């Protein structure tokens, strides 16, 4: 897979709270590797530096010159007293790793050692802005929805300019540009708590018995192999275990006789989440693109196919993310699941 003539490597990183995502490109801009690593930052933060050293060492052995470009959202983990402390810790660990490193800020990249405390608020959870910058360079009128394992980010670009009002998570929530609902790690009770089905009422127990990944598996909306987050009980992502976890959330044990019941309850949960995301998209469409025929919708992330479905349902023009992913690696469309790290490789050019 590797090209012997390569003498420079760029590694783009997105440091999340539950996963570390990275993408590696060569000096001729070819993607040579990418991966998503399970890493619960709130528990494993002391090992973060070792991850950087380990991945960098792979390419040091090949005598490549390596540059690392970082964006992050792990600073929100509760192992830190506040988000600024989290950003500061992550940057300090990056510096301690002795890798050549640049940090993405809202105003561009800075050498890690040059980041001042006054800039910390322009670094944490600005991975969405990096994505927005990259997309805006090619698509002047688009609402891009990054539907990941935990959240939905709504990126609004009109006439080539980023229109988002968001400057933090709280302002993102207030402006409806951030929705804490994902297609994998999100508990099913987070957006619905009771379902009426065939004259019976089913209450969802507000406990971590299951997650949206189980819903997507049961309904064949995601393949087992595509899901990179852990299950709620740390068992595997098989369909039978998904049925068992969802049943537990309703207070009964799964049997084959309950298969249709669980599947239909899962449809109700899925449709409720889809309607929630749809309402956000239509809100931004009405606010920024009322009566405009130029609008495009783009889906990014693990749940990008759900965004395609919403677009089709509402007769909105949809752009497949594969149109802007550049890779010669088999199954390169998986890059959409780690798009921010891919963007880190591209924005530094």
CSV table of C-alpha atoms in Angstrom, one decimal:
chain,number,residue,atom,x,y,z
A,1,UNK,CA,0.0,0.0,0.0
A,2,UNK,CA,2.9,2.4,0.8
A,3,UNK,CA,4.8,4.3,-1.9
A,4,UNK,CA,8.6,4.1,-1.4
A,5,UNK,CA,9.1,7.5,-2.8
A,6,UNK,CA,7.1,9.2,0.0
A,7,UNK,CA,9.3,11.4,2.2
A,8,UNK,CA,6.6,13.5,3.9
A,9,UNK,CA,3.5,12.5,5.8
A,10,UNK,CA,0.6,14.6,7.2
A,11,UNK,CA,-1.6,13.1,9.9
A,12,UNK,CA,-4.9,14.8,10.6
A,13,UNK,CA,-6.5,14.2,14.0
A,14,UNK,CA,-9.9,14.7,15.5
A,15,UNK,CA,-9.6,14.1,19.2
A,16,UNK,CA,-13.1,13.2,20.5
A,17,UNK,CA,-14.4,12.2,23.9
A,18,UNK,CA,-15.1,8.6,23.0
A,19,UNK,CA,-13.0,8.1,19.9
A,20,UNK,CA,-9.8,9.3,18.4
A,21,UNK,CA,-9.9,9.6,14.6
A,22,UNK,CA,-7.0,10.1,12.3
A,23,UNK,CA,-6.2,10.2,8.6
A,24,UNK,CA,-2.8,10.0,7.0
A,25,UNK,CA,-1.8,11.4,3.6
A,26,UNK,CA,1.5,11.4,1.7
A,27,UNK,CA,3.5,14.3,0.3
A,28,UNK,CA,1.6,13.9,-3.0
A,29,UNK,CA,-1.7,14.2,-1.2
A,30,UNK,CA,-2.7,10.5,-1.5
A,31,UNK,CA,-4.5,9.0,1.5
A,32,UNK,CA,-2.5,6.1,2.8
A,33,UNK,CA,-4.3,5.2,6.0
A,34,UNK,CA,-7.2,6.2,8.3
A,35,UNK,CA,-8.7,4.7,11.4
A,36,UNK,CA,-11.1,5.2,14.3
A,37,UNK,CA,-9.8,4.2,17.8
A,38,UNK,CA,-11.9,3.5,20.8
A,39,UNK,CA,-10.6,5.9,23.4
A,40,UNK,CA,-12.7,6.9,26.4
A,41,UNK,CA,-10.9,10.2,27.1
A,42,UNK,CA,-12.5,10.6,30.5
A,43,UNK,CA,-10.9,7.3,31.7
A,44,UNK,CA,-7.8,7.0,29.4
A,45,UNK,CA,-6.6,10.6,29.1
A,46,UNK,CA,-3.3,9.8,30.7
A,47,UNK,CA,-2.5,7.5,27.8
A,48,UNK,CA,-3.3,10.1,25.1
A,49,UNK,CA,0.3,11.1,24.6
A,50,UNK,CA,1.3,7.5,24.0
A,51,UNK,CA,-1.2,7.2,21.2
A,52,UNK,CA,0.4,10.1,19.4
A,53,UNK,CA,3.8,8.7,19.9
A,54,UNK,CA,2.8,5.2,18.7
A,55,UNK,CA,1.1,6.4,15.5
A,56,UNK,CA,3.9,8.8,14.7
A,57,UNK,CA,6.5,6.1,15.3
A,58,UNK,CA,4.9,4.0,12.5
A,59,UNK,CA,6.0,6.6,9.9
A,60,UNK,CA,9.2,7.7,11.6
A,61,UNK,CA,10.5,4.2,11.0
A,62,UNK,CA,10.1,4.9,7.3
A,63,UNK,CA,12.1,8.1,7.6
A,64,UNK,CA,9.1,10.3,6.7
A,65,UNK,CA,9.0,13.9,7.8
A,66,UNK,CA,5.7,14.0,9.8
A,67,UNK,CA,3.4,16.9,10.5
A,68,UNK,CA,0.3,16.6,12.7
A,69,UNK,CA,-2.8,18.7,12.5
A,70,UNK,CA,-5.3,18.6,15.3
A,71,UNK,CA,-8.9,19.5,16.1
A,72,UNK,CA,-10.8,18.4,19.2
A,73,UNK,CA,-13.9,18.0,21.2
A,74,UNK,CA,-12.6,15.8,24.1
A,75,UNK,CA,-12.1,18.9,26.2
A,76,UNK,CA,-15.7,18.6,27.3
A,77,UNK,CA,-15.0,15.4,29.2
A,78,UNK,CA,-15.7,15.5,33.0
A,79,UNK,CA,-12.1,14.5,33.8
A,80,UNK,CA,-11.4,18.3,33.4
A,81,UNK,CA,-12.6,21.1,35.7
A,82,UNK,CA,-13.7,23.1,32.7
A,83,UNK,CA,-13.3,23.1,28.9
A,84,UNK,CA,-10.4,25.5,28.7
A,85,UNK,CA,-8.5,23.2,31.1
A,86,UNK,CA,-9.3,20.3,28.8
A,87,UNK,CA,-8.0,22.1,25.7
A,88,UNK,CA,-4.9,23.1,27.6
A,89,UNK,CA,-4.3,19.6,28.7
A,90,UNK,CA,-4.7,18.1,25.2
A,91,UNK,CA,-2.3,20.7,23.7
A,92,UNK,CA,0.3,20.2,26.5
A,93,UNK,CA,0.2,16.4,25.9
A,94,UNK,CA,0.6,17.0,22.2
A,95,UNK,CA,3.7,19.1,22.9
A,96,UNK,CA,5.1,16.5,25.2
A,97,UNK,CA,4.8,13.9,22.5
A,98,UNK,CA,7.5,15.8,20.6
A,99,UNK,CA,5.7,15.5,17.3
A,100,UNK,CA,5.5,18.4,14.9
A,101,UNK,CA,2.1,19.7,15.6
A,102,UNK,CA,-0.4,22.4,14.6
A,103,UNK,CA,-3.7,23.1,16.3
A,104,UNK,CA,-6.8,24.2,14.4
A,105,UNK,CA,-8.4,27.4,15.6
A,106,UNK,CA,-11.2,29.4,14.2
A,107,UNK,CA,-8.6,31.7,12.7
A,108,UNK,CA,-6.4,29.0,11.2
A,109,UNK,CA,-3.6,26.7,12.3
A,110,UNK,CA,-1.1,27.5,15.0
A,111,UNK,CA,2.0,25.7,16.1
A,112,UNK,CA,1.1,23.8,19.3
A,113,UNK,CA,3.8,25.5,21.3
A,114,UNK,CA,2.6,29.0,20.1
A,115,UNK,CA,-1.0,28.6,21.4
A,116,UNK,CA,-1.9,31.2,24.1
A,117,UNK,CA,-4.5,30.8,26.8
A,118,UNK,CA,-6.5,33.6,25.2
A,119,UNK,CA,-7.1,31.3,22.2
A,120,UNK,CA,-8.4,28.3,24.0
A,121,UNK,CA,-12.1,29.1,23.5
A,122,UNK,CA,-11.4,29.3,19.7
A,123,UNK,CA,-10.1,25.7,19.7
A,124,UNK,CA,-12.3,23.4,21.7
A,125,UNK,CA,-15.2,21.8,19.7
A,126,UNK,CA,-14.5,23.8,16.6
A,127,UNK,CA,-14.1,20.6,14.5
A,128,UNK,CA,-17.5,21.5,12.9
A,129,UNK,CA,-16.0,24.8,11.7
A,130,UNK,CA,-13.1,23.1,10.0
A,131,UNK,CA,-15.6,20.9,8.1
A,132,UNK,CA,-17.6,24.0,7.2
A,133,UNK,CA,-14.5,25.8,5.8
A,134,UNK,CA,-13.7,22.8,3.6
A,135,UNK,CA,-17.2,22.3,2.2
A,136,UNK,CA,-17.7,26.0,1.6
A,137,UNK,CA,-14.7,26.0,-0.8
A,138,UNK,CA,-16.6,23.7,-3.2
A,139,UNK,CA,-20.3,24.2,-2.4
A,140,UNK,CA,-21.6,27.8,-2.0
A,141,UNK,CA,-25.2,26.9,-1.0
A,142,UNK,CA,-25.6,23.9,1.3
A,143,UNK,CA,-26.8,22.7,4.6
A,144,UNK,CA,-24.4,20.0,5.6
A,145,UNK,CA,-25.5,17.6,8.4
A,146,UNK,CA,-22.8,15.7,10.2
A,147,UNK,CA,-24.8,12.9,11.7
A,148,UNK,CA,-22.4,11.0,13.9
A,149,UNK,CA,-22.4,8.5,16.7
A,150,UNK,CA,-23.4,11.1,19.4
A,151,UNK,CA,-24.5,14.4,17.8
A,152,UNK,CA,-25.9,16.1,14.7
A,153,UNK,CA,-24.0,19.2,13.5
A,154,UNK,CA,-25.9,21.5,11.1
A,155,UNK,CA,-23.6,23.6,8.9
A,156,UNK,CA,-25.2,26.4,7.0
A,157,UNK,CA,-23.3,27.8,4.0
A,158,UNK,CA,-24.9,30.5,1.8
A,159,UNK,CA,-23.3,32.3,-1.1
A,160,UNK,CA,-20.0,30.6,-0.1
A,161,UNK,CA,-20.1,32.0,3.4
A,162,UNK,CA,-20.6,30.2,6.7
A,163,UNK,CA,-23.8,31.5,8.3
A,164,UNK,CA,-23.6,29.6,11.6
A,165,UNK,CA,-24.1,31.7,14.8
A,166,UNK,CA,-22.5,28.9,17.0
A,167,UNK,CA,-19.4,29.8,19.0
A,168,UNK,CA,-19.7,27.0,21.6
A,169,UNK,CA,-21.9,24.0,22.4
A,170,UNK,CA,-24.4,26.0,24.3
A,171,UNK,CA,-24.8,28.6,21.5
A,172,UNK,CA,-25.0,25.7,19.1
A,173,UNK,CA,-27.9,24.2,21.0
A,174,UNK,CA,-29.6,27.5,21.4
A,175,UNK,CA,-29.4,28.3,17.6
A,176,UNK,CA,-30.5,24.7,16.7
A,177,UNK,CA,-27.1,24.2,14.9
A,178,UNK,CA,-26.2,21.4,17.3
A,179,UNK,CA,-28.4,18.5,18.3
A,180,UNK,CA,-27.3,15.9,20.8
A,181,UNK,CA,-28.8,12.9,19.1
A,182,UNK,CA,-26.6,10.4,17.2
A,183,UNK,CA,-27.2,7.1,15.4
A,184,UNK,CA,-25.0,5.0,17.7
A,185,UNK,CA,-24.1,6.1,21.3
A,186,UNK,CA,-27.3,8.1,22.0
A,187,UNK,CA,-29.7,6.4,24.5
A,188,UNK,CA,-33.0,5.6,22.9
A,189,UNK,CA,-34.9,7.4,25.7
A,190,UNK,CA,-33.2,10.7,24.9
A,191,UNK,CA,-35.8,11.8,22.4
A,192,UNK,CA,-38.8,9.7,23.2
A,193,UNK,CA,-40.1,8.1,26.4
A,194,UNK,CA,-43.4,6.4,25.5
A,195,UNK,CA,-44.8,4.6,22.5
A,196,UNK,CA,-48.4,3.7,21.7
A,197,UNK,CA,-48.6,0.6,19.6
A,198,UNK,CA,-51.7,-1.6,19.0
A,199,UNK,CA,-53.7,-0.1,21.8
A,200,UNK,CA,-50.9,-0.7,24.3
A,201,UNK,CA,-48.6,1.9,25.8
A,202,UNK,CA,-44.9,1.1,26.1
A,203,UNK,CA,-42.7,3.2,28.4
A,204,UNK,CA,-38.9,3.3,27.7
A,205,UNK,CA,-36.9,2.9,30.9
A,206,UNK,CA,-34.5,5.8,31.3
A,207,UNK,CA,-31.5,3.5,31.9
A,208,UNK,CA,-28.5,2.7,29.7
A,209,UNK,CA,-29.8,-0.6,28.6
A,210,UNK,CA,-29.6,0.1,24.9
A,211,UNK,CA,-28.7,2.8,22.4
A,212,UNK,CA,-29.6,4.0,18.9
A,213,UNK,CA,-27.1,1.7,17.3
A,214,UNK,CA,-29.4,-1.2,18.3
A,215,UNK,CA,-32.3,0.5,16.5
A,216,UNK,CA,-30.2,1.0,13.4
A,217,UNK,CA,-29.0,-2.6,13.4
A,218,UNK,CA,-32.5,-4.0,13.9
A,219,UNK,CA,-33.9,-2.0,11.0
A,220,UNK,CA,-30.8,-2.6,8.8
A,221,UNK,CA,-30.1,1.1,8.6
A,222,UNK,CA,-26.5,0.5,9.6
A,223,UNK,CA,-24.3,-2.6,9.1
A,224,UNK,CA,-22.8,-4.2,12.2
A,225,UNK,CA,-19.3,-3.6,10.7
A,226,UNK,CA,-19.8,0.1,10.2
A,227,UNK,CA,-20.5,0.9,13.8
A,228,UNK,CA,-17.4,1.9,15.7
A,229,UNK,CA,-18.8,2.7,19.2
A,230,UNK,CA,-19.3,0.3,22.0
A,231,UNK,CA,-22.7,-1.2,22.9
A,232,UNK,CA,-24.4,-0.2,26.1
A,233,UNK,CA,-23.4,-3.5,27.8
A,234,UNK,CA,-20.1,-4.0,26.1
A,235,UNK,CA,-21.2,-7.1,24.2
A,236,UNK,CA,-21.2,-7.3,20.4
A,237,UNK,CA,-23.3,-5.6,17.8
A,238,UNK,CA,-25.2,-8.7,16.6
A,239,UNK,CA,-28.8,-8.3,15.7
A,240,UNK,CA,-29.9,-10.8,18.3
A,241,UNK,CA,-28.2,-8.8,21.0
A,242,UNK,CA,-29.7,-5.6,19.7
A,243,UNK,CA,-33.1,-7.1,20.1
A,244,UNK,CA,-32.3,-8.2,23.7
A,245,UNK,CA,-31.0,-4.7,24.6
A,246,UNK,CA,-34.1,-2.9,23.2
A,247,UNK,CA,-36.4,-5.4,24.9
A,248,UNK,CA,-34.7,-4.7,28.2
A,249,UNK,CA,-35.3,-1.0,27.7
A,250,UNK,CA,-39.1,-1.7,27.6
A,251,UNK,CA,-39.0,-3.9,30.7
A,252,UNK,CA,-39.4,-7.4,29.1
A,253,UNK,CA,-37.1,-10.2,28.0
A,254,UNK,CA,-36.7,-10.9,24.3
A,255,UNK,CA,-38.2,-14.0,22.8
A,256,UNK,CA,-38.8,-14.9,19.1
A,257,UNK,CA,-42.5,-14.2,19.7
A,258,UNK,CA,-41.7,-10.6,20.5
A,259,UNK,CA,-39.6,-10.1,17.4
A,260,UNK,CA,-42.3,-8.2,15.5
A,261,UNK,CA,-43.2,-6.1,18.5
A,262,UNK,CA,-39.6,-5.0,19.1
A,263,UNK,CA,-39.0,-4.3,15.4
A,264,UNK,CA,-42.2,-2.1,15.3
A,265,UNK,CA,-41.2,-0.3,18.5
A,266,UNK,CA,-37.8,0.3,16.9
A,267,UNK,CA,-39.4,1.8,13.8
A,268,UNK,CA,-41.3,4.2,16.0
A,269,UNK,CA,-38.1,5.3,17.8
A,270,UNK,CA,-36.2,5.6,14.5
A,271,UNK,CA,-39.0,7.7,12.9
A,272,UNK,CA,-39.1,10.0,15.9
A,273,UNK,CA,-35.4,10.7,15.6
A,274,UNK,CA,-35.6,11.2,11.9
A,275,UNK,CA,-38.5,13.7,12.4
A,276,UNK,CA,-36.5,15.6,14.9
A,277,UNK,CA,-33.5,16.0,12.5
A,278,UNK,CA,-35.9,16.8,9.6
A,279,UNK,CA,-37.5,19.6,11.7
A,280,UNK,CA,-34.0,21.1,12.3
A,281,UNK,CA,-33.2,20.9,8.6
A,282,UNK,CA,-36.5,22.5,7.6
A,283,UNK,CA,-36.0,25.2,10.2
A,284,UNK,CA,-32.6,26.2,8.7
A,285,UNK,CA,-34.0,25.9,5.2
A,286,UNK,CA,-36.8,28.4,6.0
A,287,UNK,CA,-34.4,30.7,7.8
A,288,UNK,CA,-31.7,30.9,5.2
A,289,UNK,CA,-33.0,29.5,1.9
A,290,UNK,CA,-36.7,30.4,1.8
A,291,UNK,CA,-37.9,30.2,-1.8
A,292,UNK,CA,-34.3,29.4,-3.0
A,293,UNK,CA,-33.8,26.7,-5.5
A,294,UNK,CA,-30.0,26.8,-5.0
A,295,UNK,CA,-30.0,24.8,-1.8
A,296,UNK,CA,-28.2,21.5,-1.5
A,297,UNK,CA,-28.3,19.0,1.4
A,298,UNK,CA,-25.2,17.0,2.3
A,299,UNK,CA,-24.9,14.2,4.7
A,300,UNK,CA,-21.7,13.4,6.6
A,301,UNK,CA,-20.8,10.9,9.3
A,302,UNK,CA,-21.9,7.5,10.3
A,303,UNK,CA,-25.6,8.3,9.7
A,304,UNK,CA,-25.2,10.1,6.3
A,305,UNK,CA,-27.7,7.7,4.6
A,306,UNK,CA,-30.4,8.9,7.0
A,307,UNK,CA,-29.8,12.4,5.8
A,308,UNK,CA,-30.2,11.2,2.2
A,309,UNK,CA,-33.5,9.7,3.1
A,310,UNK,CA,-34.8,12.9,4.7
A,311,UNK,CA,-33.7,14.9,1.7
A,312,UNK,CA,-35.5,12.6,-0.7
A,313,UNK,CA,-38.6,12.7,1.5
A,314,UNK,CA,-38.7,16.5,1.4
A,315,UNK,CA,-37.7,16.7,-2.3
A,316,UNK,CA,-34.4,18.5,-1.5
A,317,UNK,CA,-31.4,18.2,-3.7
A,318,UNK,CA,-28.9,15.8,-2.1
A,319,UNK,CA,-25.1,15.8,-2.6
A,320,UNK,CA,-23.4,12.5,-1.8
A,321,UNK,CA,-20.3,13.0,0.4
A,322,UNK,CA,-18.4,10.6,-1.8
A,323,UNK,CA,-18.3,13.3,-4.5
A,324,UNK,CA,-15.6,15.2,-2.5
A,325,UNK,CA,-13.8,12.3,-0.8
A,326,UNK,CA,-10.4,11.7,-2.5
A,327,UNK,CA,-9.0,8.3,-1.9
A,328,UNK,CA,-7.5,5.3,-3.6
A,329,UNK,CA,-8.1,3.0,-0.7
A,330,UNK,CA,-10.7,0.3,-0.9
A,331,UNK,CA,-14.0,1.3,0.8
A,332,UNK,CA,-12.8,4.9,1.0
A,333,UNK,CA,-16.4,6.1,1.6
A,334,UNK,CA,-15.8,5.2,5.2
A,335,UNK,CA,-13.9,8.4,5.4
A,336,UNK,CA,-17.2,10.2,6.0
A,337,UNK,CA,-17.1,8.7,9.5
A,338,UNK,CA,-13.9,10.6,10.3
A,339,UNK,CA,-14.4,13.6,8.1
A,340,UNK,CA,-12.9,16.2,10.5
A,341,UNK,CA,-9.6,14.3,10.6
A,342,UNK,CA,-9.7,14.1,6.8
A,343,UNK,CA,-10.3,17.8,6.6
A,344,UNK,CA,-7.3,18.4,8.9
A,345,UNK,CA,-5.2,16.9,6.1
A,346,UNK,CA,-6.7,19.1,3.4
A,347,UNK,CA,-7.0,22.6,5.1
A,348,UNK,CA,-3.3,22.9,5.8
A,349,UNK,CA,-2.5,23.1,2.1
